[in-house]
XYZ file of C-alpha atoms in Angstrom:
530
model
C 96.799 1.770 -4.204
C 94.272 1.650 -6.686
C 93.764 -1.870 -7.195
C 93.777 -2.435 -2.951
C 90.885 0.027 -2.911
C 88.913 -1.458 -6.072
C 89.365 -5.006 -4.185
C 88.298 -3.260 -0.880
C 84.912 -2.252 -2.965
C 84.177 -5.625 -4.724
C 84.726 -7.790 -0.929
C 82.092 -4.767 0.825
C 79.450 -5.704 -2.562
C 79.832 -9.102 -2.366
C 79.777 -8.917 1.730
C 76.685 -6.373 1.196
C 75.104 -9.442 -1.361
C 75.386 -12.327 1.298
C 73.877 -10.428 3.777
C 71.093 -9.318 1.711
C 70.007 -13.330 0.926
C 70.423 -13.821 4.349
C 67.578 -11.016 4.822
C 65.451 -12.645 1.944
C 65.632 -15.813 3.518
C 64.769 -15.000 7.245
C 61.868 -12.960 5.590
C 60.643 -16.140 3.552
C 61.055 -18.386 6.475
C 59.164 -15.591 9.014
C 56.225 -15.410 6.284
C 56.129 -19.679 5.569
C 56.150 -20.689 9.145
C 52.964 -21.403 10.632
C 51.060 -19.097 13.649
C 51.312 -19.610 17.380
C 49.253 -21.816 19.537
C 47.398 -18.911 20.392
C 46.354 -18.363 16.607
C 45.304 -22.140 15.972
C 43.191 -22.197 18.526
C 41.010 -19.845 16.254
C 40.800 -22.310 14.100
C 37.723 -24.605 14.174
C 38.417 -28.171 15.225
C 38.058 -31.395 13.208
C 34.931 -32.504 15.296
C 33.602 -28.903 16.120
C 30.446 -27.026 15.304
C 31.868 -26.473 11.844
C 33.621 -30.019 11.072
C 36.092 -30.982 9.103
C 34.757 -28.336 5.918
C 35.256 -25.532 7.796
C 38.658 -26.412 8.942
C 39.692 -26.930 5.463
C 38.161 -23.763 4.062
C 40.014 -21.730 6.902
C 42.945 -23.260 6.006
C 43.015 -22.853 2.575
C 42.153 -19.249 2.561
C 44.924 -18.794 5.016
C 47.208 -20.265 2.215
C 45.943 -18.497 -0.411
C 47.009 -15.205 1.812
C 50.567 -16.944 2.109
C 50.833 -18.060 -0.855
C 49.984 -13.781 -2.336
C 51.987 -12.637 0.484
C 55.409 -14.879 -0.682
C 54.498 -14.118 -4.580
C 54.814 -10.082 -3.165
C 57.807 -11.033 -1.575
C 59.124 -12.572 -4.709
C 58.723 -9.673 -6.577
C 59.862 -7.050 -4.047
C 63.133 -9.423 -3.643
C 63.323 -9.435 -7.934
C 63.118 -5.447 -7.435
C 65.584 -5.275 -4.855
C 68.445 -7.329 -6.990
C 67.769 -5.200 -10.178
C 68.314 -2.146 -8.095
C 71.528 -3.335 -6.020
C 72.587 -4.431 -9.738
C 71.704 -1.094 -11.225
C 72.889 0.537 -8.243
C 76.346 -1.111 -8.344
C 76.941 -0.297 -12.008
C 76.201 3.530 -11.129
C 78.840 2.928 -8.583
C 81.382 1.045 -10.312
C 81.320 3.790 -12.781
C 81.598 6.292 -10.442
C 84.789 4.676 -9.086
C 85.901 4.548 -12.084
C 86.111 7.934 -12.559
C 87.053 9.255 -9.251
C 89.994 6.454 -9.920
C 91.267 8.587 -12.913
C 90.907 11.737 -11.532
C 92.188 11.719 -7.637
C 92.692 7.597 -6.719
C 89.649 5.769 -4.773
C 89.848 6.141 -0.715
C 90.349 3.461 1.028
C 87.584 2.776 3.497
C 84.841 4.759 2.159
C 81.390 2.949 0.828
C 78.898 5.588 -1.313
C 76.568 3.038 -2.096
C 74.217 3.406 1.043
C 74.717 7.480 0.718
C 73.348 7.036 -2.537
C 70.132 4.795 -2.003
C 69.743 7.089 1.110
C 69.711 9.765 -1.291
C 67.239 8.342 -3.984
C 64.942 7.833 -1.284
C 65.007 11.170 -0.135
C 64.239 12.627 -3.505
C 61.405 10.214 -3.990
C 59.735 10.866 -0.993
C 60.668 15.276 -1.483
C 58.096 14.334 -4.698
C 55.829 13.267 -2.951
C 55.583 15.988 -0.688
C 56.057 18.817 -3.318
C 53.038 17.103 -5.515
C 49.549 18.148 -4.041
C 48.988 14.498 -2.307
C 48.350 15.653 1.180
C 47.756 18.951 0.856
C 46.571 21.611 -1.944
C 48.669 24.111 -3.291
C 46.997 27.542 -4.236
C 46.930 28.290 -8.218
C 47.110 31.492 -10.386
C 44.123 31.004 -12.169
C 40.977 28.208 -12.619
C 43.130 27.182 -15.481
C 46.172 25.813 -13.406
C 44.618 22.999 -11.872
C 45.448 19.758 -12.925
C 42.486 18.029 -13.426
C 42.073 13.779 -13.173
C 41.147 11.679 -15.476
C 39.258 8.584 -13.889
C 38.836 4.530 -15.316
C 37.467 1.454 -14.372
C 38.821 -2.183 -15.205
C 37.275 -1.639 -18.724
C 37.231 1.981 -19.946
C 39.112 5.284 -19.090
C 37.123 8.366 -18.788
C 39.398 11.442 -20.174
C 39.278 15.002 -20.709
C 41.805 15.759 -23.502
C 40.822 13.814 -26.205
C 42.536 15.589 -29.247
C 40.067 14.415 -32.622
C 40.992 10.837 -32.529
C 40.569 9.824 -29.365
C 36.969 9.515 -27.633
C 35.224 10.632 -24.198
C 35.209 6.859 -22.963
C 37.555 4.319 -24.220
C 39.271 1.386 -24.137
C 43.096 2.438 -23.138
C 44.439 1.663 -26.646
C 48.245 2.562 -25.789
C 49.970 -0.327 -24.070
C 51.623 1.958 -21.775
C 48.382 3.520 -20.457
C 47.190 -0.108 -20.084
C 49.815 -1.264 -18.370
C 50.237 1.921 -16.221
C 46.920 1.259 -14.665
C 46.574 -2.228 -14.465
C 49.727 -2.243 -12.423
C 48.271 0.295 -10.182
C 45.481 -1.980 -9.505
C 47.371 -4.828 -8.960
C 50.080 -2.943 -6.443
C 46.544 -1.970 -4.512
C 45.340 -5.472 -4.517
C 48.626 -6.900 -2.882
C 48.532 -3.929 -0.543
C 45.108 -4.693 0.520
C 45.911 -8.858 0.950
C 49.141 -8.337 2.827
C 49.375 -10.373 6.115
C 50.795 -7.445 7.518
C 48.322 -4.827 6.939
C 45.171 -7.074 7.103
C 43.781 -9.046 9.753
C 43.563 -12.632 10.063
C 39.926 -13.211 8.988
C 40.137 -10.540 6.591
C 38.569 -11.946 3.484
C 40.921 -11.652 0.194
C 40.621 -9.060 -2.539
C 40.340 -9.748 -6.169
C 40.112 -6.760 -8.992
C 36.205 -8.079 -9.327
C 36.576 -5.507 -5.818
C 37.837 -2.547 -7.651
C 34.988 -0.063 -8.607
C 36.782 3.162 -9.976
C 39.981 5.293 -9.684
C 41.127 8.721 -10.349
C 44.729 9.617 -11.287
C 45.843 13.156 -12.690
C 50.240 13.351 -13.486
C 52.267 16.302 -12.581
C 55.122 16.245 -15.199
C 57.532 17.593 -12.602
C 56.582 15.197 -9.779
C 54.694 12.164 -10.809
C 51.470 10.541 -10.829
C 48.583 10.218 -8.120
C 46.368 7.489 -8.486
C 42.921 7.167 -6.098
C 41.563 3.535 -5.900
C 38.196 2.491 -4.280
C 37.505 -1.301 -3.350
C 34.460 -2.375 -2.252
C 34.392 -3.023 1.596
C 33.115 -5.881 3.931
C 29.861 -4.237 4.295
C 26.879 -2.616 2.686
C 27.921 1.284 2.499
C 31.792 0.401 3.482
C 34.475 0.999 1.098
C 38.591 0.920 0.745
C 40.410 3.691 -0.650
C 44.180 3.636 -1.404
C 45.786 6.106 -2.176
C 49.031 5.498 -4.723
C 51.931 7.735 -5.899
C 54.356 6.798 -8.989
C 57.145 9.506 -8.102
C 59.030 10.710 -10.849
C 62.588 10.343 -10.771
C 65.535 13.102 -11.452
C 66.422 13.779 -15.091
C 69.246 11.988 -16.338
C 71.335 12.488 -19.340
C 71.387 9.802 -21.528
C 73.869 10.828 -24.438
C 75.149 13.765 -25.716
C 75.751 14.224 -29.667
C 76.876 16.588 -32.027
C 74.257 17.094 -35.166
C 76.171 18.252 -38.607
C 72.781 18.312 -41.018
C 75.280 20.331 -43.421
C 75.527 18.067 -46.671
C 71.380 16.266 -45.567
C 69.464 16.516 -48.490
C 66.007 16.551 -48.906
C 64.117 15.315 -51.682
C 60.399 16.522 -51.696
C 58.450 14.444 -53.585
C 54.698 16.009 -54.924
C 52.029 13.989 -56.558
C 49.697 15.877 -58.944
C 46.679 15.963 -61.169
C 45.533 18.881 -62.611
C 45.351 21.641 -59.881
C 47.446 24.425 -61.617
C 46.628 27.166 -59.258
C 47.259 25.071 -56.118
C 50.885 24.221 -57.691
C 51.303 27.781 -58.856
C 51.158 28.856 -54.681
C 53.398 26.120 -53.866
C 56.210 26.775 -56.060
C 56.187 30.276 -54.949
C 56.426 28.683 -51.210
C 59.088 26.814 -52.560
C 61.397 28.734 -54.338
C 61.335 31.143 -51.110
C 61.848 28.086 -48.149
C 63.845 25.475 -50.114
C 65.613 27.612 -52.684
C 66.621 30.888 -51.200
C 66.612 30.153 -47.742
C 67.329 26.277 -47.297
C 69.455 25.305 -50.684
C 69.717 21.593 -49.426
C 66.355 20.656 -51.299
C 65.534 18.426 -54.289
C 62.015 18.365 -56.117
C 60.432 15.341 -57.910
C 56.746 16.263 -59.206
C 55.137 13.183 -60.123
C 52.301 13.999 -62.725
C 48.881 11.998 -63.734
C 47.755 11.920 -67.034
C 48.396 14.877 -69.836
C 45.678 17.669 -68.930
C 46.879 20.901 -68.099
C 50.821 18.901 -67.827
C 52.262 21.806 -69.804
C 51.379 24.154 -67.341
C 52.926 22.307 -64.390
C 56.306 21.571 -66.490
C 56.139 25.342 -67.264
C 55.753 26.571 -63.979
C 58.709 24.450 -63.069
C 61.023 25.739 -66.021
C 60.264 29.384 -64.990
C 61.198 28.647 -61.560
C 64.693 27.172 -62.690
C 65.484 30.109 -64.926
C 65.061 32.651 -62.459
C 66.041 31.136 -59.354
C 68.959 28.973 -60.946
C 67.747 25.970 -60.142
C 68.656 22.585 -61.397
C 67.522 20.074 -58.717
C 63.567 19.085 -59.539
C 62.909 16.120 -61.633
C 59.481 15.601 -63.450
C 57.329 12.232 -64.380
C 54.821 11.886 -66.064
C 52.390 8.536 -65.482
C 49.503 7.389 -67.237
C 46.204 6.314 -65.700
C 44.241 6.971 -62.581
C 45.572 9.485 -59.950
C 46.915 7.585 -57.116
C 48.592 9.507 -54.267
C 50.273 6.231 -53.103
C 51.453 4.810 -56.487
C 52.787 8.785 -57.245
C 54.741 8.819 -53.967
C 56.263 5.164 -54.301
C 57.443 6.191 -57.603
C 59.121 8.974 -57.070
C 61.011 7.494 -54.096
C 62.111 4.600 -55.807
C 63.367 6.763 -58.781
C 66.329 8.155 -56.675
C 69.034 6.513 -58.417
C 71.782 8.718 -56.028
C 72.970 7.879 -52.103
C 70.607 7.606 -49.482
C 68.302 10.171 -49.096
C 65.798 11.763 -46.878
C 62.274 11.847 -48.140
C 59.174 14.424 -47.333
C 56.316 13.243 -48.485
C 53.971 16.265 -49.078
C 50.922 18.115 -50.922
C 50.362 20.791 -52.899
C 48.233 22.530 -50.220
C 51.153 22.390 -47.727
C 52.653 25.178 -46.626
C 56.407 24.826 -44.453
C 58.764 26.870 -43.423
C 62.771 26.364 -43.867
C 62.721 25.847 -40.012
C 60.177 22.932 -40.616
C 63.166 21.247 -43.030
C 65.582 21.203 -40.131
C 63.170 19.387 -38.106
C 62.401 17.135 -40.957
C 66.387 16.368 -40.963
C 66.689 15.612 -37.258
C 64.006 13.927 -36.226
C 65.135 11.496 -38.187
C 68.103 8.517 -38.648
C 68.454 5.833 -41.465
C 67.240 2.394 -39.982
C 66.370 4.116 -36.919
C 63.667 6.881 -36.837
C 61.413 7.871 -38.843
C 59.101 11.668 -38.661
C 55.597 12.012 -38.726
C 54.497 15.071 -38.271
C 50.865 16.557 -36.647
C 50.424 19.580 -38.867
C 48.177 22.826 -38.067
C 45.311 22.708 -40.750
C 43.629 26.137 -41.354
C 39.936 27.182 -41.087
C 38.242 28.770 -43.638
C 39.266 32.227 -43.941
C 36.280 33.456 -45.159
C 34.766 32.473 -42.174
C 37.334 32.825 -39.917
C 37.935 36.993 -41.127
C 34.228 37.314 -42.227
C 33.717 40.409 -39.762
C 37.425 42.306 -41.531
C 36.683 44.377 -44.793
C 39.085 42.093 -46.425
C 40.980 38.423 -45.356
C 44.691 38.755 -45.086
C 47.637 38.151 -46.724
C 48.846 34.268 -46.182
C 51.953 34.993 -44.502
C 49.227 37.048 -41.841
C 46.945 33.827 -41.676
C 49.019 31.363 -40.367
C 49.291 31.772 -36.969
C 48.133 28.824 -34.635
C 45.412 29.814 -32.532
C 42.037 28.245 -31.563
C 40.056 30.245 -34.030
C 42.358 30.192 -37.083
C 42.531 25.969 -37.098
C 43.261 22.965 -35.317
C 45.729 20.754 -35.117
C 45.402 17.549 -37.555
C 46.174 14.665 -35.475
C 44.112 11.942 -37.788
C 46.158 12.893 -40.870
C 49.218 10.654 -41.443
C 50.172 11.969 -45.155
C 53.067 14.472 -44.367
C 55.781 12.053 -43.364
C 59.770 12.335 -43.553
C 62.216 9.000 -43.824
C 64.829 8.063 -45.399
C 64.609 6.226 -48.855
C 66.286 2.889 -47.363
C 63.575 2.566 -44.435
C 60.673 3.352 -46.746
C 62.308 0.402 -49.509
C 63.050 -1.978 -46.490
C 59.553 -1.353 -44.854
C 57.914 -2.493 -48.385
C 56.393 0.785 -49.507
C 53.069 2.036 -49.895
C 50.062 -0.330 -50.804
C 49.669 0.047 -54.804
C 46.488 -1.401 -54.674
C 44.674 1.575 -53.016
C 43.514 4.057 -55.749
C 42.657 7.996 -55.011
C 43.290 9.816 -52.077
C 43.371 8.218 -48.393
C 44.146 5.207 -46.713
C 47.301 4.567 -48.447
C 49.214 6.928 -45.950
C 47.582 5.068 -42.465
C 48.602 1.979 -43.797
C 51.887 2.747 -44.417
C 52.289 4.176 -40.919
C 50.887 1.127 -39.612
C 54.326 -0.757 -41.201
C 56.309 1.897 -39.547
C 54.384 0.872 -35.857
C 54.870 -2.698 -36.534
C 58.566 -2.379 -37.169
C 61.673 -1.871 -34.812
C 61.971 1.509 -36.032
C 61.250 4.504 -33.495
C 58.393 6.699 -35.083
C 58.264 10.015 -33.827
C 54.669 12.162 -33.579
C 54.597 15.574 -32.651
C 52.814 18.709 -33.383
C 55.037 21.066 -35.470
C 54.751 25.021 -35.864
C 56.066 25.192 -39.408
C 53.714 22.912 -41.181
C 50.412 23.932 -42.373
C 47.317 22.194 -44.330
C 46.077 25.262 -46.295
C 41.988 25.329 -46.253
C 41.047 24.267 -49.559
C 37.086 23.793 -50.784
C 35.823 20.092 -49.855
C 33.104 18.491 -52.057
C 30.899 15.986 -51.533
C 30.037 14.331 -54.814
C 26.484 12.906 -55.345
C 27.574 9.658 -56.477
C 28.534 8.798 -52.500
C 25.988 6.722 -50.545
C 23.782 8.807 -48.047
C 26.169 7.269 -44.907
C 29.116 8.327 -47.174
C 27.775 11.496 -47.679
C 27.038 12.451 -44.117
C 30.511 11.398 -43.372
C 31.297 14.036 -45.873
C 29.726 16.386 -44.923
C 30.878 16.146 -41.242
C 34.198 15.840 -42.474
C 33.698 19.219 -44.420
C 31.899 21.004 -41.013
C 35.554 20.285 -39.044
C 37.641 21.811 -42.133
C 35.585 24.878 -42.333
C 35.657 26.215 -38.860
C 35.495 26.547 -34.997
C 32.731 24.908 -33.108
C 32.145 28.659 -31.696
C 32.166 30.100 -35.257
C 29.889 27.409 -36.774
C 27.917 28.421 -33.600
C 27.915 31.827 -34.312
C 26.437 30.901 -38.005
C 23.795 28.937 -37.098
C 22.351 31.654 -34.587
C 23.469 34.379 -36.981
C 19.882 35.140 -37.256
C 19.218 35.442 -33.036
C 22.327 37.447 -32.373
C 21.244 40.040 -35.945
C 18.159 40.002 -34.122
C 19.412 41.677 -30.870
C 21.744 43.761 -31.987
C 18.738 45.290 -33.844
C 16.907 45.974 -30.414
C 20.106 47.030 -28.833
C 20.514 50.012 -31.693
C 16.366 50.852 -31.195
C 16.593 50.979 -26.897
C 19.813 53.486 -27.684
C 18.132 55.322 -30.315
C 14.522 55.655 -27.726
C 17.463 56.698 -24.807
C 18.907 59.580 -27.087
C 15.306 60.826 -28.054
């Protein structure tokens, strides 16, 4: 019974098939044949007013509208077969399953309940999304504003601190999102069916701007304007990308039981700074975690003692064995420390977090470390929250808080550091495959950026996302003399976004005005009182 109903199936796909080429052919015929009589008369004759030019120019801008009309045909037919393919699978699977559980019925075809059904949902999206009509909003806050681009340059309003006002769509996504929006209103516009006969053909050199603005739930709206026939006249088309029902795509389960995580520190000097990160430390990755190793990798001899003996202390009382210490000679080099100490594993594979003395995580922060990422497959970088200055940030408190008190993630506290690429987890096989960090760069910076570079190159899936247990702690930034005055400035701005809020740095650069009125405010209430 079975088998007669799968066989039923498979003659009804390959029945549904035959008739669909049939379709695609009558269409391709329909759109190749030429017009009426009644049509070629419009046309100007070989020995008319316009001569044998004029004939040829007609005709060869009616091909060219054939010619775009068959290419959209081509590709609607091309979208058509991958969704009848994907389509079938879904329902061969289905089968499959209803097969095992209850036997298939004879007679019954879900295929066109289910493309009936797609289509239903697509076009519910488009009515729930606010298209056609607008839908009234809690607060000035809940609208959804759009963002708006030309052929060259998209004009955006969240621009995070790497990204600019006006720019070039740098992600190949974006770039590909709206140039196929364009070209979907181009073929719209130079259809045979929607135009008329003398219509003259569009070409993106028409397109003058668009709008679009995504609602996650929904999908995305997209606005275009064309330039029209006539001075003043324009074409506007109006687009919607609907967004499609969630579907699962695997389920797994994660056992991160026996994951260890070797945290690997470069250092120079900086006793203090280590001193507060051991005590961090001890409390995330020792009595809380327990899965953690520790590999300080130190330059030269100054101040080493210290470091090793803040590290034996830290064994002795918390009973802990799992840190290893090197020493290197020469110039501090965050790159060459961190290559070092991940090629000096000798055990299995491990997992890697590249970090800083003035980092602050939580134990919660180590989980995510552990699965956001897979050996040969993923690797973590995290956006980390960097701190303000507190003494600007609590300047108006008698006293600035406790540390555990200052990291909360707020506008006014810090921001989040979306140019920093330093803090990074991976596995020890994917950083050794991927070639390591660039030994030639000395000091601090660059050496991270490049590396992530490799990672972007590569097949590997890198994943970026702001995390709430991860914090840059606010540490003095100076700009040495030695720098050049545009290397200076650069400093210097550098050392303005570090210290605080653009409404805080406000705040000090009127601090004179507003001491100023508060001083008149206090003498009208004292004159009132008298």
């Amino acid at each position: 019974m079975v088998r007669r109903g799968l066989l039923g199936w498979i003659s009804r796909v390959v029945i549904l098939l035959v008739l669909l080429c049939c379709a695609i052919s009558v269409l391709y015929m329909l759109a190749c044949t030429p017009k009426g009589d009644q049509e070629q008369l419009g046309l100007p004759r070989a020995n008319g007013p316009t001569g044998k030019d004029g004939y040829q120019a007609v005709l060869q801008e009616r091909e060219e509208q054939h010619r775009n009309y068959v290419n959209s045909l081509k590709r609607q037919i091309a979208q058509l077969k991958d969704e009848l393919q994907a389509r079938s699978e879904q329902l061969r699977k289905g089968q499959d399953q209803a097969s095992d559980a209850t036997g298939l019925r004879s007679g019954w075809d879900p295929a066109p309940k289910a493309q009936a059904d797609l289509l239903a949902f697509l076009r519910s999206q488009v009515d729930k999304a606010e298209v056609h009509t607008g839908v009234k909003l809690a607060t000035e806050y809940a609208a959804v504003p759009f963002d708006s681009f030309t052929l060259q340059k998209v004009y955006q309003l969240e621009t995070g601190l790497t990204r600019h006002p006006e720019e070039k769509p740098v992600r190949k996504d974006k770039r590909d999102e709206l140039v196929e929006a364009v070209e979907s209103a181009l073929e719209s516009l130079n259809s045979p069916v929607e135009s008329s006969p003398h219509q003259r053909p569009y070409t993106a050199a028409d397109f003058i701007e668009g709008i679009y603005r995504t609602e996650r739930d929904k999908g995305t709206l997209y606005e275009l304007t064309f330039k029209g026939d006539h001075k003043h006249e324009f074409q506007r088309l109006v687009l919607f990308r609907p967004f499609g029902p969630i579907m699962k795509v695997k389920k797994e389960k994660l056992n991160m039981a026996s994951t260890l995580i070797n945290v690997i520190v470069p250092l120079a000097r900086r006793v203090d700074k280590f001193r507060h990160f051991m005590q961090n430390f001890r409390e995330m990755c020792i009595q809380q975690d327990g899965r953690v190793h520790l590999t300080v990798v130190y330059f030269g001899k100054e101040e080493m003692n210290e470091v090793k003996g803040i590290l034996e202390n830290t064994s002795k009382a918390a009973n802990f064995r799992n840190f290893t210490f090197i020493q290197l000679n020469g110039e501090f080099s965050r790159g060459k420390g961190l290559d070092v100490g991940a090629r000096f594993w000798k055990g299995s594979n491990v997992l890697l977090f590249f970090c800083d003395v003035d980092i602050y995580f939580t134990s919660e922060f180590l989980n995510t470390c552990r699965l956001n990422t897979q050996p040969g497959k993923k690797v973590f970088y995290p956006v980390l929250f960097s701190q303000y200055n507190p003494g600007i940030i609590y300047g108006h408190q008698d006293a600035v808080p406790p540390l555990e008190q200052q990291l909360v993630i707020k506008k006014e506290t810090g921001f989040w550091r979306d140019f920093g690429f330093g803090m990074t987890c991976q596995y020890r096989s994917d950083f050794i495959n991927i070639g390591g960090f660039d030994l030639d760069i000395k000091g601090w910076g660059g050496e991270d950026v490049h590396l992530y570079r490799k990672y972007l190159h590569s097949n590997l899936i890198v994943v970026r996302t702001p995390v709430r247990g991860l914090f840059h702690l606010w540490h003095e930034k100076r700009c040495m003399d030695e720098l050049t005055p545009e290397q200076y400035k650069m400093c210097m701005q550098s050392k303005a976004m570090n210290e605080a809020s653009h409404g805080q740095l406000g705040m000090l650069v009127f601090r004179h005005e507003i001491e100023a009125h508060l001083r008149k405010q206090k003498q009208k209430a004292g004159s009132k009182k008298t």
